[in-house]
Amino acid sequence: GESVGLHLPTLSVQEGDNSIINCAYSNSASDYFIWYKQESGKGPQFIIDIRSNMDKRQGQRVTVLLNKTVKHLSLQIAATQPGDSAVYFCAEQYSSASKIIFGSGTRLSIRP
Amino acid sequence: EAGVTQFPSHSVIEKGQTVTLRCDPISGHDNLYWYRRVMGKEIKFLLHFVKESKQDESGMPNNRFLAERTGGTYSTLKVQPAELEDSGVYFCASSSTVAYGKLFFGSGTQLSVL
């Protein structure tokens, strides 16, 4: 079915440590995956994306890993900062003409 | 470049009343989407416009919801009559392409139905 789920609803990380946010998707036909960040009072903001022909993509302090075998997506944030506090959503698109489907989100909180 | 703007930012209405939400997409973006997030759950797709045409409205919950995009510019989402379960944050997003398209979101409208 259409379902993008997350392993943990909340994640608490020490400032300066690396954060790993996980996501499981159910549609093996999905070929495009995106991570969004939503800060309080704002709409979701694009962070990074990856297509199914790749298994890793890096951005500035962020890395997305895709494991199609187990239908798993992860977002790694290096040297987590207070400004990284937000809810992170993974999303998928299973054809070039279809809607983007979001999961329920993981709240990332930073301990000083 | 102006981003996606939504109005109002908050709306509190009573059950049975009508509310109209507005979205102004990024200029030049043919694709406009409405999503809804209810009580901290996932962001649920409602519908997708390509210019003024409804490309996909499979997420619209029922016929109390009416979306329009006259002229292919701004869009409105009307809820009539509103029910308690319609409460949530309604997000609008736009993109220049559908395939592998990066969505740009507005800040949302927080709708509370009492």
mmCIF file of C-alpha atoms in Angstrom:
data_model
loop_
_atom_site.group_PDB
_atom_site.id
_atom_site.type_symbol
_atom_site.label_atom_id
_atom_site.label_comp_id
_atom_site.label_asym_id
_atom_site.label_seq_id
_atom_site.Cartn_x
_atom_site.Cartn_y
_atom_site.Cartn_z
ATOM 1 C CA GLY A 1 0.000 0.000 0.000
ATOM 2 C CA GLU A 2 0.968 3.648 0.049
ATOM 3 C CA SER A 3 2.969 3.929 3.189
ATOM 4 C CA VAL A 4 6.151 5.649 4.152
ATOM 5 C CA GLY A 5 6.930 4.939 7.763
ATOM 6 C CA LEU A 6 9.567 5.875 10.275
ATOM 7 C CA HIS A 7 11.220 3.672 12.884
ATOM 8 C CA LEU A 8 11.225 6.302 15.644
ATOM 9 C CA PRO A 9 8.925 9.271 16.219
ATOM 10 C CA THR A 10 11.531 11.182 18.270
ATOM 11 C CA LEU A 11 15.322 11.332 18.354
ATOM 12 C CA SER A 12 17.476 13.144 20.916
ATOM 13 C CA VAL A 13 21.094 13.838 19.987
ATOM 14 C CA GLN A 14 23.994 15.542 21.754
ATOM 15 C CA GLU A 15 25.121 18.719 20.028
ATOM 16 C CA GLY A 16 28.108 17.973 17.844
ATOM 17 C CA ASP A 17 27.261 14.305 17.415
ATOM 18 C CA ASN A 18 26.009 12.780 14.196
ATOM 19 C CA SER A 19 22.287 12.132 13.758
ATOM 20 C CA ILE A 20 20.778 9.263 11.844
ATOM 21 C CA ILE A 21 17.100 9.340 10.954
ATOM 22 C CA ASN A 22 15.632 6.206 9.432
ATOM 23 C CA CYS A 23 12.694 5.590 7.169
ATOM 24 C CA ALA A 24 11.086 2.476 5.720
ATOM 25 C CA TYR A 25 9.087 2.603 2.530
ATOM 26 C CA SER A 26 6.669 -0.004 1.298
ATOM 27 C CA ASN A 27 6.463 0.512 -2.463
ATOM 28 C CA SER A 28 9.308 -1.246 -4.214
ATOM 29 C CA ALA A 29 8.390 0.605 -7.405
ATOM 30 C CA SER A 30 9.288 3.978 -5.911
ATOM 31 C CA ASP A 31 12.151 5.563 -7.780
ATOM 32 C CA TYR A 32 12.613 8.936 -6.145
ATOM 33 C CA PHE A 33 13.092 9.750 -2.470
ATOM 34 C CA ILE A 34 13.300 13.048 -0.671
ATOM 35 C CA TRP A 35 14.012 14.311 2.829
ATOM 36 C CA TYR A 36 12.260 17.412 4.111
ATOM 37 C CA LYS A 37 12.838 19.427 7.264
ATOM 38 C CA GLN A 38 10.009 21.216 9.001
ATOM 39 C CA GLU A 39 10.771 23.839 11.611
ATOM 40 C CA SER A 40 8.124 25.131 13.950
ATOM 41 C CA GLY A 41 5.696 27.480 12.231
ATOM 42 C CA LYS A 42 7.127 26.826 8.790
ATOM 43 C CA GLY A 43 6.361 24.545 5.904
ATOM 44 C CA PRO A 44 8.532 21.563 4.994
ATOM 45 C CA GLN A 45 11.817 22.523 3.364
ATOM 46 C CA PHE A 46 13.697 20.359 0.882
ATOM 47 C CA ILE A 47 16.972 18.983 2.241
ATOM 48 C CA ILE A 48 18.231 16.367 -0.156
ATOM 49 C CA ASP A 49 16.941 13.835 -2.650
ATOM 50 C CA ILE A 50 18.085 10.603 -4.248
ATOM 51 C CA ARG A 51 16.968 8.561 -7.218
ATOM 52 C CA SER A 52 16.687 4.800 -7.154
ATOM 53 C CA ASN A 53 19.706 4.327 -9.417
ATOM 54 C CA MET A 54 21.912 5.600 -6.597
ATOM 55 C CA ASP A 55 22.565 4.284 -3.090
ATOM 56 C CA LYS A 56 24.230 7.330 -1.580
ATOM 57 C CA ARG A 57 24.167 11.053 -2.066
ATOM 58 C CA GLN A 58 25.920 13.745 -0.089
ATOM 59 C CA GLY A 59 25.095 17.354 0.543
ATOM 60 C CA GLN A 60 26.374 19.915 2.960
ATOM 61 C CA ARG A 61 26.567 18.071 6.306
ATOM 62 C CA VAL A 62 23.848 15.683 5.152
ATOM 63 C CA THR A 63 24.004 12.296 3.506
ATOM 64 C CA VAL A 64 21.127 10.180 2.273
ATOM 65 C CA LEU A 65 21.505 6.423 1.991
ATOM 66 C CA LEU A 66 19.144 4.205 0.038
ATOM 67 C CA ASN A 67 18.939 0.461 0.483
ATOM 68 C CA LYS A 68 16.493 -0.852 -2.086
ATOM 69 C CA THR A 69 16.942 -4.453 -0.977
ATOM 70 C CA VAL A 70 15.274 -3.781 2.363
ATOM 71 C CA LYS A 71 13.392 -0.674 1.247
ATOM 72 C CA HIS A 72 15.152 1.565 3.720
ATOM 73 C CA LEU A 73 16.149 5.206 3.566
ATOM 74 C CA SER A 74 18.256 7.130 6.049
ATOM 75 C CA LEU A 75 19.339 10.695 6.579
ATOM 76 C CA GLN A 76 22.641 11.350 8.292
ATOM 77 C CA ILE A 77 23.394 14.786 9.689
ATOM 78 C CA ALA A 78 27.004 15.432 10.605
ATOM 79 C CA ALA A 79 27.975 17.516 13.635
ATOM 80 C CA THR A 80 24.411 18.197 14.664
ATOM 81 C CA GLN A 81 23.712 21.806 15.588
ATOM 82 C CA PRO A 82 20.867 23.449 17.512
ATOM 83 C CA GLY A 83 19.502 24.755 14.218
ATOM 84 C CA ASP A 84 18.934 21.173 13.121
ATOM 85 C CA SER A 85 16.092 20.817 15.611
ATOM 86 C CA ALA A 86 13.001 20.110 13.548
ATOM 87 C CA VAL A 87 10.702 17.381 12.323
ATOM 88 C CA TYR A 88 12.194 15.420 9.448
ATOM 89 C CA PHE A 89 9.999 13.756 6.841
ATOM 90 C CA CYS A 90 10.960 11.214 4.263
ATOM 91 C CA ALA A 91 8.911 11.122 1.089
ATOM 92 C CA GLU A 92 8.706 8.985 -2.024
ATOM 93 C CA GLN A 93 7.470 9.165 -5.565
ATOM 94 C CA TYR A 94 6.783 5.931 -7.410
ATOM 95 C CA SER A 95 6.463 7.188 -10.928
ATOM 96 C CA SER A 96 7.424 10.333 -12.730
ATOM 97 C CA ALA A 97 3.804 11.432 -12.891
ATOM 98 C CA SER A 98 2.621 10.475 -9.457
ATOM 99 C CA LYS A 99 2.140 12.385 -6.250
ATOM 100 C CA ILE A 100 4.824 12.567 -3.594
ATOM 101 C CA ILE A 101 3.876 10.594 -0.490
ATOM 102 C CA PHE A 102 5.078 11.640 2.947
ATOM 103 C CA GLY A 103 5.612 9.727 6.155
ATOM 104 C CA SER A 104 4.691 10.785 9.675
ATOM 105 C CA GLY A 105 7.989 12.438 10.566
ATOM 106 C CA THR A 106 10.725 12.155 13.186
ATOM 107 C CA ARG A 107 11.278 14.934 15.682
ATOM 108 C CA LEU A 108 14.978 15.653 16.200
ATOM 109 C CA SER A 109 15.924 17.423 19.409
ATOM 110 C CA ILE A 110 19.431 18.571 20.305
ATOM 111 C CA ARG A 111 20.899 18.306 23.816
ATOM 112 C CA PRO A 112 23.419 21.028 24.704
ATOM 113 C CA GLU B 1 11.910 35.504 -5.747
ATOM 114 C CA ALA B 2 8.772 35.219 -3.630
ATOM 115 C CA GLY B 3 8.054 31.823 -2.167
ATOM 116 C CA VAL B 4 4.750 30.030 -1.809
ATOM 117 C CA THR B 5 2.348 32.099 0.245
ATOM 118 C CA GLN B 6 -0.724 30.901 2.063
ATOM 119 C CA PHE B 7 -3.571 32.818 3.627
ATOM 120 C CA PRO B 8 -4.758 32.855 6.327
ATOM 121 C CA SER B 9 -2.048 31.492 8.589
ATOM 122 C CA HIS B 10 -4.649 30.524 11.178
ATOM 123 C CA SER B 11 -8.400 30.018 11.046
ATOM 124 C CA VAL B 12 -10.742 29.091 13.860
ATOM 125 C CA ILE B 13 -14.300 28.265 12.850
ATOM 126 C CA GLU B 14 -17.256 26.424 14.241
ATOM 127 C CA LYS B 15 -18.505 23.123 12.953
ATOM 128 C CA GLY B 16 -20.813 23.675 10.014
ATOM 129 C CA GLN B 17 -19.201 26.895 8.875
ATOM 130 C CA THR B 18 -17.325 27.457 5.633
ATOM 131 C CA VAL B 19 -13.653 28.282 5.288
ATOM 132 C CA THR B 20 -11.635 29.124 2.196
ATOM 133 C CA LEU B 21 -7.868 28.765 2.133
ATOM 134 C CA ARG B 22 -5.751 30.460 -0.469
ATOM 135 C CA CYS B 23 -2.391 29.556 -1.962
ATOM 136 C CA ASP B 24 -0.189 31.623 -4.235
ATOM 137 C CA PRO B 25 2.493 29.403 -5.789
ATOM 138 C CA ILE B 26 5.888 30.491 -6.977
ATOM 139 C CA SER B 27 5.485 32.421 -10.212
ATOM 140 C CA GLY B 28 5.887 30.161 -13.215
ATOM 141 C CA HIS B 29 5.265 26.925 -11.345
ATOM 142 C CA ASP B 30 2.626 24.962 -13.222
ATOM 143 C CA ASN B 31 2.319 22.299 -10.527
ATOM 144 C CA LEU B 32 0.422 23.103 -7.358
ATOM 145 C CA TYR B 33 -0.275 20.648 -4.560
ATOM 146 C CA TRP B 34 -2.403 20.658 -1.450
ATOM 147 C CA TYR B 35 -1.420 18.534 1.542
ATOM 148 C CA ARG B 36 -2.786 18.217 5.061
ATOM 149 C CA ARG B 37 -1.162 17.251 8.352
ATOM 150 C CA VAL B 38 -3.481 16.166 11.133
ATOM 151 C CA MET B 39 -2.466 15.895 14.810
ATOM 152 C CA GLY B 40 1.228 15.280 14.240
ATOM 153 C CA LYS B 41 0.650 12.477 11.798
ATOM 154 C CA GLU B 42 1.969 12.126 8.282
ATOM 155 C CA ILE B 43 1.538 14.795 5.670
ATOM 156 C CA LYS B 44 -1.312 13.523 3.518
ATOM 157 C CA PHE B 45 -1.695 14.350 -0.145
ATOM 158 C CA LEU B 46 -4.977 15.992 -1.130
ATOM 159 C CA LEU B 47 -4.670 16.971 -4.772
ATOM 160 C CA HIS B 48 -2.438 18.159 -7.576
ATOM 161 C CA PHE B 49 -3.074 20.809 -10.200
ATOM 162 C CA VAL B 50 -1.191 21.176 -13.445
ATOM 163 C CA LYS B 51 -1.954 24.721 -14.448
ATOM 164 C CA GLU B 52 -5.738 24.965 -14.012
ATOM 165 C CA SER B 53 -6.447 21.251 -14.431
ATOM 166 C CA LYS B 54 -6.809 18.739 -11.613
ATOM 167 C CA GLN B 55 -4.199 16.102 -12.348
ATOM 168 C CA ASP B 56 -4.872 13.970 -9.301
ATOM 169 C CA GLU B 57 -7.516 14.530 -6.634
ATOM 170 C CA SER B 58 -7.378 11.068 -5.131
ATOM 171 C CA GLY B 59 -6.567 12.421 -1.681
ATOM 172 C CA MET B 60 -9.596 14.673 -1.303
ATOM 173 C CA PRO B 61 -11.473 13.212 1.679
ATOM 174 C CA ASN B 62 -15.030 13.908 0.534
ATOM 175 C CA ASN B 63 -17.255 16.292 -1.387
ATOM 176 C CA ARG B 64 -17.117 18.873 1.392
ATOM 177 C CA PHE B 65 -13.723 19.854 -0.006
ATOM 178 C CA LEU B 66 -13.526 21.875 -3.195
ATOM 179 C CA ALA B 67 -10.279 23.037 -4.772
ATOM 180 C CA GLU B 68 -9.992 25.452 -7.646
ATOM 181 C CA ARG B 69 -7.209 27.045 -9.603
ATOM 182 C CA THR B 70 -8.808 29.407 -12.023
ATOM 183 C CA GLY B 71 -6.418 30.758 -14.624
ATOM 184 C CA GLY B 72 -3.678 28.468 -13.426
ATOM 185 C CA THR B 73 -2.305 30.944 -10.909
ATOM 186 C CA TYR B 74 -3.449 30.953 -7.292
ATOM 187 C CA SER B 75 -5.557 28.187 -5.816
ATOM 188 C CA THR B 76 -8.302 28.045 -3.222
ATOM 189 C CA LEU B 77 -9.410 25.164 -1.042
ATOM 190 C CA LYS B 78 -12.907 25.484 0.371
ATOM 191 C CA VAL B 79 -14.294 23.329 3.144
ATOM 192 C CA GLN B 80 -18.079 23.453 3.385
ATOM 193 C CA PRO B 81 -19.477 22.574 5.846
ATOM 194 C CA ALA B 82 -16.480 22.097 8.113
ATOM 195 C CA GLU B 83 -16.385 19.143 10.513
ATOM 196 C CA LEU B 84 -14.260 18.602 13.617
ATOM 197 C CA GLU B 85 -12.018 16.086 11.841
ATOM 198 C CA ASP B 86 -11.051 18.708 9.259
ATOM 199 C CA SER B 87 -8.804 20.397 11.816
ATOM 200 C CA GLY B 88 -5.130 20.335 10.929
ATOM 201 C CA VAL B 89 -2.457 22.192 9.027
ATOM 202 C CA TYR B 90 -3.091 22.603 5.325
ATOM 203 C CA PHE B 91 0.027 23.010 3.232
ATOM 204 C CA CYS B 92 0.317 24.176 -0.312
ATOM 205 C CA ALA B 93 3.363 23.414 -2.432
ATOM 206 C CA SER B 94 4.435 24.183 -5.954
ATOM 207 C CA SER B 95 7.026 22.837 -8.342
ATOM 208 C CA SER B 96 8.217 23.528 -11.844
ATOM 209 C CA THR B 97 8.215 19.858 -12.827
ATOM 210 C CA VAL B 98 6.372 16.726 -11.715
ATOM 211 C CA ALA B 99 9.051 14.138 -12.288
ATOM 212 C CA TYR B 100 11.750 14.408 -9.637
ATOM 213 C CA GLY B 101 10.346 17.796 -8.865
ATOM 214 C CA LYS B 102 11.450 19.641 -5.751
ATOM 215 C CA LEU B 103 8.395 20.849 -3.847
ATOM 216 C CA PHE B 104 8.439 24.336 -2.375
ATOM 217 C CA PHE B 105 6.027 24.631 0.520
ATOM 218 C CA GLY B 106 4.160 27.513 2.037
ATOM 219 C CA SER B 107 4.007 27.973 5.800
ATOM 220 C CA GLY B 108 0.583 26.385 5.974
ATOM 221 C CA THR B 109 -2.829 27.306 7.311
ATOM 222 C CA GLN B 110 -3.648 26.037 10.788
ATOM 223 C CA LEU B 111 -7.353 25.210 10.702
ATOM 224 C CA SER B 112 -9.213 24.601 13.948
ATOM 225 C CA VAL B 113 -12.824 23.487 13.770
ATOM 226 C CA LEU B 114 -14.619 23.766 17.119
#
